mmCIF file of C-alpha atoms in Angstrom:
data_model
loop_
_atom_site.group_PDB
_atom_site.id
_atom_site.type_symbol
_atom_site.label_atom_id
_atom_site.label_comp_id
_atom_site.label_asym_id
_atom_site.label_seq_id
_atom_site.Cartn_x
_atom_site.Cartn_y
_atom_site.Cartn_z
ATOM 1 C CA MET A 1 127.457 -88.337 -102.650
ATOM 2 C CA LEU A 2 129.053 -89.955 -99.604
ATOM 3 C CA SER A 3 127.600 -93.181 -98.382
ATOM 4 C CA SER A 4 126.515 -93.561 -94.781
ATOM 5 C CA THR A 5 129.513 -95.822 -94.163
ATOM 6 C CA ARG A 6 131.961 -93.196 -95.353
ATOM 7 C CA ILE A 7 130.246 -90.497 -93.312
ATOM 8 C CA GLY A 8 130.494 -92.711 -90.232
ATOM 9 C CA LEU A 9 134.199 -93.329 -90.839
ATOM 10 C CA LEU A 10 134.796 -89.597 -91.354
ATOM 11 C CA LEU A 11 133.028 -88.728 -88.122
ATOM 12 C CA ALA A 12 134.995 -91.409 -86.258
ATOM 13 C CA ALA A 13 138.250 -90.036 -87.679
ATOM 14 C CA LEU A 14 137.309 -86.498 -86.580
ATOM 15 C CA VAL A 15 136.508 -87.722 -83.061
ATOM 16 C CA LEU A 16 139.830 -89.585 -82.928
ATOM 17 C CA VAL A 17 141.760 -86.489 -84.060
ATOM 18 C CA GLN A 18 139.954 -84.396 -81.441
ATOM 19 C CA ALA A 19 140.747 -86.922 -78.719
ATOM 20 C CA ILE A 20 144.428 -87.096 -79.697
ATOM 21 C CA THR A 21 144.691 -83.294 -79.824
ATOM 22 C CA SER A 22 143.000 -82.886 -76.443
ATOM 23 C CA TRP A 23 145.345 -85.440 -74.870
ATOM 24 C CA THR A 24 148.402 -83.795 -76.426
ATOM 25 C CA ILE A 25 147.605 -80.291 -75.106
ATOM 26 C CA ARG A 26 146.143 -81.378 -71.766
ATOM 27 C CA ASP A 27 148.991 -79.787 -69.727
ATOM 28 C CA ILE A 28 149.057 -76.491 -71.609
ATOM 29 C CA ARG A 29 147.491 -73.644 -69.678
ATOM 30 C CA PRO A 30 146.733 -70.294 -71.306
ATOM 31 C CA THR A 31 148.539 -67.288 -69.887
ATOM 32 C CA ARG A 32 145.947 -64.983 -68.409
ATOM 33 C CA GLY A 33 146.688 -61.805 -66.547
ATOM 34 C CA ILE A 34 144.817 -60.969 -63.358
ATOM 35 C CA LEU A 35 144.224 -57.301 -64.088
ATOM 36 C CA PRO A 36 143.564 -55.922 -67.566
ATOM 37 C CA ASP A 37 145.887 -53.314 -69.025
ATOM 38 C CA LEU A 38 145.045 -49.765 -68.066
ATOM 39 C CA PRO A 39 143.522 -47.757 -70.900
ATOM 40 C CA GLN A 40 145.504 -44.730 -71.995
ATOM 41 C CA SER A 41 144.150 -41.452 -70.674
ATOM 42 C CA ALA A 42 143.634 -40.223 -74.239
ATOM 43 C CA ALA A 43 141.359 -43.196 -74.893
ATOM 44 C CA LEU A 44 139.061 -42.677 -71.896
ATOM 45 C CA ASP A 45 136.714 -40.241 -73.602
ATOM 46 C CA GLY A 46 136.383 -42.589 -76.566
ATOM 47 C CA LEU A 47 135.664 -45.541 -74.290
ATOM 48 C CA ALA A 48 133.112 -43.502 -72.340
ATOM 49 C CA PHE A 49 131.055 -42.588 -75.443
ATOM 50 C CA GLY A 50 130.286 -39.311 -73.708
ATOM 51 C CA ASP A 51 129.269 -40.912 -70.396
ATOM 52 C CA ARG A 52 132.239 -40.977 -68.001
ATOM 53 C CA GLN A 53 130.031 -42.124 -65.123
ATOM 54 C CA PHE A 54 129.061 -45.210 -67.099
ATOM 55 C CA LEU A 55 132.746 -45.875 -67.832
ATOM 56 C CA PHE A 56 133.574 -45.441 -64.141
ATOM 57 C CA ARG A 57 130.977 -48.016 -63.140
ATOM 58 C CA TYR A 58 131.967 -50.420 -65.914
ATOM 59 C CA LEU A 59 135.680 -50.309 -65.042
ATOM 60 C CA ALA A 60 134.949 -50.490 -61.303
ATOM 61 C CA LEU A 61 132.955 -53.684 -61.858
ATOM 62 C CA ASN A 62 135.783 -55.116 -63.962
ATOM 63 C CA LEU A 63 138.334 -54.370 -61.237
ATOM 64 C CA GLN A 64 136.077 -55.870 -58.593
ATOM 65 C CA ASN A 65 135.734 -59.102 -60.578
ATOM 66 C CA ALA A 66 139.285 -59.272 -61.944
ATOM 67 C CA GLY A 67 140.914 -62.638 -61.377
ATOM 68 C CA ASP A 68 137.616 -64.402 -60.711
ATOM 69 C CA ASN A 69 136.615 -65.695 -64.123
ATOM 70 C CA GLY A 70 137.077 -68.668 -66.380
ATOM 71 C CA GLY A 71 136.556 -71.053 -63.495
ATOM 72 C CA ARG A 72 139.366 -69.611 -61.371
ATOM 73 C CA VAL A 73 139.549 -67.640 -58.141
ATOM 74 C CA THR A 74 142.746 -65.630 -57.663
ATOM 75 C CA PRO A 75 144.043 -64.975 -54.118
ATOM 76 C CA LEU A 76 144.663 -61.307 -53.362
ATOM 77 C CA ARG A 77 148.311 -62.086 -52.599
ATOM 78 C CA ASN A 78 148.862 -62.817 -56.316
ATOM 79 C CA TYR A 79 147.901 -59.322 -57.478
ATOM 80 C CA ASP A 80 150.490 -56.736 -58.507
ATOM 81 C CA TYR A 81 149.659 -53.959 -56.056
ATOM 82 C CA GLY A 82 151.449 -51.343 -58.111
ATOM 83 C CA VAL A 83 148.927 -52.043 -60.870
ATOM 84 C CA VAL A 84 146.073 -52.212 -58.345
ATOM 85 C CA VAL A 85 146.864 -48.687 -57.118
ATOM 86 C CA GLU A 86 147.113 -47.439 -60.710
ATOM 87 C CA TRP A 87 143.615 -48.789 -61.364
ATOM 88 C CA LEU A 88 142.285 -47.163 -58.208
ATOM 89 C CA ARG A 89 143.803 -43.841 -59.258
ATOM 90 C CA LEU A 90 142.268 -44.161 -62.707
ATOM 91 C CA LEU A 91 138.831 -44.724 -61.189
ATOM 92 C CA GLU A 92 139.420 -41.803 -58.835
ATOM 93 C CA SER A 93 140.113 -39.593 -61.863
ATOM 94 C CA LEU A 94 136.791 -40.596 -63.412
ATOM 95 C CA ASP A 95 134.720 -39.865 -60.294
ATOM 96 C CA LEU A 96 136.469 -38.143 -57.403
ATOM 97 C CA ASP A 97 133.220 -37.807 -55.456
ATOM 98 C CA SER A 98 132.669 -41.561 -55.308
ATOM 99 C CA HIS A 99 133.622 -43.450 -52.151
ATOM 100 C CA TRP A 100 134.020 -46.662 -54.173
ATOM 101 C CA PRO A 101 137.815 -46.507 -54.813
ATOM 102 C CA VAL A 102 138.695 -45.937 -51.151
ATOM 103 C CA ALA A 103 136.084 -48.439 -49.973
ATOM 104 C CA MET A 104 137.489 -51.076 -52.342
ATOM 105 C CA ALA A 105 141.019 -50.263 -51.183
ATOM 106 C CA ASN A 106 140.099 -50.644 -47.517
ATOM 107 C CA GLY A 107 137.605 -53.488 -47.522
ATOM 108 C CA TYR A 108 138.935 -55.656 -50.348
ATOM 109 C CA PHE A 109 142.528 -55.063 -51.437
ATOM 110 C CA GLY A 110 143.562 -54.089 -47.910
ATOM 111 C CA GLN A 111 142.756 -57.647 -46.813
ATOM 112 C CA THR A 112 145.513 -59.215 -48.936
ATOM 113 C CA GLN A 113 147.363 -62.168 -47.447
ATOM 114 C CA LYS A 114 150.669 -60.553 -48.510
ATOM 115 C CA ILE A 115 151.115 -58.121 -45.640
ATOM 116 C CA GLU A 116 153.754 -55.933 -47.289
ATOM 117 C CA ASP A 117 151.175 -55.010 -49.942
ATOM 118 C CA VAL A 118 148.960 -53.365 -47.323
ATOM 119 C CA GLU A 119 151.110 -50.218 -47.095
ATOM 120 C CA PRO A 120 150.566 -49.095 -50.734
ATOM 121 C CA ILE A 121 146.834 -49.420 -50.098
ATOM 122 C CA ILE A 122 147.088 -47.279 -46.957
ATOM 123 C CA ARG A 123 149.077 -44.653 -48.864
ATOM 124 C CA PHE A 124 146.432 -44.576 -51.588
ATOM 125 C CA MET A 125 143.753 -44.054 -48.957
ATOM 126 C CA GLN A 126 145.726 -41.147 -47.505
ATOM 127 C CA SER A 127 146.158 -39.427 -50.859
ATOM 128 C CA HIS A 128 142.536 -40.045 -51.837
ATOM 129 C CA VAL A 129 141.167 -38.565 -48.613
ATOM 130 C CA ALA A 130 143.526 -35.584 -48.899
ATOM 131 C CA ARG A 131 141.693 -34.537 -52.065
ATOM 132 C CA GLN A 132 138.313 -34.309 -50.295
ATOM 133 C CA PRO A 133 139.099 -34.422 -46.574
ATOM 134 C CA GLU A 134 135.888 -32.888 -45.268
ATOM 135 C CA ARG A 135 133.806 -35.610 -46.936
ATOM 136 C CA LYS A 136 136.139 -38.569 -46.613
ATOM 137 C CA TRP A 137 138.247 -38.185 -43.463
ATOM 138 C CA PRO A 138 136.465 -41.092 -41.671
ATOM 139 C CA TRP A 139 138.132 -43.540 -44.080
ATOM 140 C CA LEU A 140 141.471 -42.757 -42.464
ATOM 141 C CA ASN A 141 140.255 -44.317 -39.232
ATOM 142 C CA ASN A 142 140.107 -47.527 -41.271
ATOM 143 C CA GLY A 143 143.611 -46.746 -42.528
ATOM 144 C CA VAL A 144 144.847 -46.575 -38.922
ATOM 145 C CA HIS A 145 143.241 -49.963 -38.283
ATOM 146 C CA LEU A 146 144.931 -51.493 -41.349
ATOM 147 C CA ALA A 147 148.304 -50.092 -40.286
ATOM 148 C CA ARG A 148 148.037 -51.279 -36.688
ATOM 149 C CA HIS A 149 146.348 -54.636 -37.041
ATOM 150 C CA ARG A 150 147.267 -55.874 -40.520
ATOM 151 C CA LEU A 151 150.553 -54.136 -41.374
ATOM 152 C CA ARG A 152 151.473 -54.037 -37.651
ATOM 153 C CA ASP A 153 153.441 -50.843 -38.101
ATOM 154 C CA ASP A 154 152.528 -48.222 -35.511
ATOM 155 C CA TRP A 155 154.717 -45.589 -37.175
ATOM 156 C CA VAL A 156 152.634 -45.851 -40.343
ATOM 157 C CA ALA A 157 149.530 -45.802 -38.146
ATOM 158 C CA LEU A 158 150.801 -42.630 -36.485
ATOM 159 C CA ASP A 159 151.315 -40.958 -39.865
ATOM 160 C CA VAL A 160 147.708 -41.762 -40.833
ATOM 161 C CA ALA A 161 146.335 -40.720 -37.435
ATOM 162 C CA VAL A 162 148.165 -37.379 -37.564
ATOM 163 C CA GLN A 163 146.626 -36.756 -40.994
ATOM 164 C CA VAL A 164 143.151 -37.411 -39.569
ATOM 165 C CA ALA A 165 143.679 -35.068 -36.628
ATOM 166 C CA SER A 166 145.136 -32.348 -38.852
ATOM 167 C CA TYR A 167 141.738 -31.730 -40.461
ATOM 168 C CA ASP A 168 139.968 -30.810 -37.208
ATOM 169 C CA TYR A 169 136.521 -30.122 -38.683
ATOM 170 C CA ALA A 170 133.769 -29.094 -36.306
ATOM 171 C CA THR A 171 131.901 -32.309 -37.105
ATOM 172 C CA MET A 172 134.805 -34.554 -36.079
ATOM 173 C CA ASN A 173 134.412 -36.504 -32.847
ATOM 174 C CA SER A 174 136.926 -36.419 -30.026
ATOM 175 C CA ALA A 175 138.013 -40.029 -30.580
ATOM 176 C CA SER A 176 139.311 -39.355 -34.102
ATOM 177 C CA LEU A 177 141.306 -36.367 -32.868
ATOM 178 C CA GLN A 178 142.787 -38.377 -29.984
ATOM 179 C CA VAL A 179 144.021 -41.356 -32.033
ATOM 180 C CA PRO A 180 147.565 -39.961 -32.593
ATOM 181 C CA MET A 181 148.103 -39.739 -28.837
ATOM 182 C CA LEU A 182 146.938 -43.326 -28.316
ATOM 183 C CA VAL A 183 149.393 -44.534 -30.956
ATOM 184 C CA LEU A 184 152.169 -42.459 -29.382
ATOM 185 C CA ASP A 185 151.388 -44.123 -26.057
ATOM 186 C CA ASP A 186 151.833 -47.564 -27.641
ATOM 187 C CA LEU A 187 155.100 -46.387 -29.216
ATOM 188 C CA GLY A 188 156.412 -45.329 -25.814
ATOM 189 C CA GLN A 189 156.433 -41.639 -26.758
ATOM 190 C CA TYR A 190 154.740 -40.623 -23.524
ATOM 191 C CA GLY A 191 155.963 -37.036 -23.323
ATOM 192 C CA ARG A 192 154.781 -36.194 -26.820
ATOM 193 C CA ALA A 193 151.485 -38.009 -26.256
ATOM 194 C CA GLY A 194 150.775 -35.969 -23.131
ATOM 195 C CA ARG A 195 151.788 -32.670 -24.724
ATOM 196 C CA ASP A 196 149.685 -33.284 -27.839
ATOM 197 C CA MET A 197 146.672 -34.253 -25.721
ATOM 198 C CA ALA A 198 147.070 -31.061 -23.699
ATOM 199 C CA LEU A 199 147.209 -29.007 -26.908
ATOM 200 C CA LEU A 200 144.062 -30.732 -28.171
ATOM 201 C CA GLY A 201 142.327 -29.984 -24.876
ATOM 202 C CA ALA A 202 143.285 -26.313 -25.072
ATOM 203 C CA ARG A 203 142.111 -26.065 -28.665
ATOM 204 C CA ARG A 204 138.955 -28.144 -28.693
ATOM 205 C CA GLY A 205 138.298 -29.388 -25.178
ATOM 206 C CA ALA A 206 135.360 -27.042 -24.664
ATOM 207 C CA ASP A 207 133.585 -28.778 -27.578
ATOM 208 C CA PHE A 208 133.864 -32.231 -25.997
ATOM 209 C CA ARG A 209 131.605 -33.915 -23.473
ATOM 210 C CA SER A 210 132.528 -33.596 -19.808
ATOM 211 C CA GLU A 211 133.473 -37.280 -19.596
ATOM 212 C CA ASP A 212 135.829 -36.839 -22.571
ATOM 213 C CA GLN A 213 137.464 -33.882 -20.853
ATOM 214 C CA LEU A 214 137.985 -35.904 -17.660
ATOM 215 C CA TRP A 215 139.454 -38.802 -19.636
ATOM 216 C CA MET A 216 141.867 -36.447 -21.378
ATOM 217 C CA GLU A 217 143.010 -35.046 -18.023
ATOM 218 C CA ASP A 218 143.621 -38.581 -16.731
ATOM 219 C CA PHE A 219 145.539 -39.471 -19.897
ATOM 220 C CA ILE A 220 147.772 -36.408 -19.583
ATOM 221 C CA ALA A 221 148.528 -37.311 -15.948
ATOM 222 C CA LEU A 222 149.298 -40.916 -16.898
ATOM 223 C CA MET A 223 151.668 -39.833 -19.676
ATOM 224 C CA ALA A 224 153.447 -37.510 -17.237
ATOM 225 C CA ALA A 225 153.905 -40.408 -14.805
ATOM 226 C CA ARG A 226 155.232 -42.679 -17.565
ATOM 227 C CA SER A 227 157.533 -40.145 -19.211
ATOM 228 C CA GLY A 228 160.451 -41.211 -17.019
ATOM 229 C CA SER A 229 160.523 -44.531 -18.892
ATOM 230 C CA GLU A 230 159.946 -43.008 -22.320
ATOM 231 C CA ALA A 231 161.215 -45.000 -25.275
ATOM 232 C CA ALA A 232 163.942 -43.446 -27.382
ATOM 233 C CA PRO A 233 162.641 -41.980 -30.655
ATOM 234 C CA PRO A 234 163.554 -43.908 -33.821
ATOM 235 C CA SER A 235 166.773 -43.076 -35.618
ATOM 236 C CA PRO A 236 166.280 -40.675 -38.552
#
């Protein structure tokens, strides 16, 4: 049986070894990824245990909290946006009806400090909305905002705006249908802006309020006056 003296010496030796080890490895940092690996599609049913909605919510929460654990907070600019979009598409495949993937794309990942990563997010939003446009077209108005004010690329904004206007559901307001013409105006494409506004007026003008109709007429006249100084279209 060990005496109390020997036990004390043993404990002191253990503390000394622990202190030396801690000092030796003090600069070593574990390698931790930001986003977990995507599960294989064949494994999804097994992971879901028969409840794909539960798996959707579990993985969505993991993606939302990725990078913010273990005492660290990861800036959005450090994410691999190719992997981010893959995760968003996986979640979309689990629950297409949910607005969560496109909301997360717009309101969270779309706010990255690395501006060039905004475009893949916009493109995801476009493809997501295209699968259920009647329910989700309003999200593309946010996509136009991201393109114009974060990416600062009006040609991308025009592509998104044209997609919005192409749906033309009876429930859509005049402003959403007019956005492509406003972007064309900013791009200096005055002739096209005026022509497209006139086509919209002929097609849907009767559905709009009288003040909207008057504004459209003024816009068409303004574009006609500006068309003499129209910017050259971009090179193909």
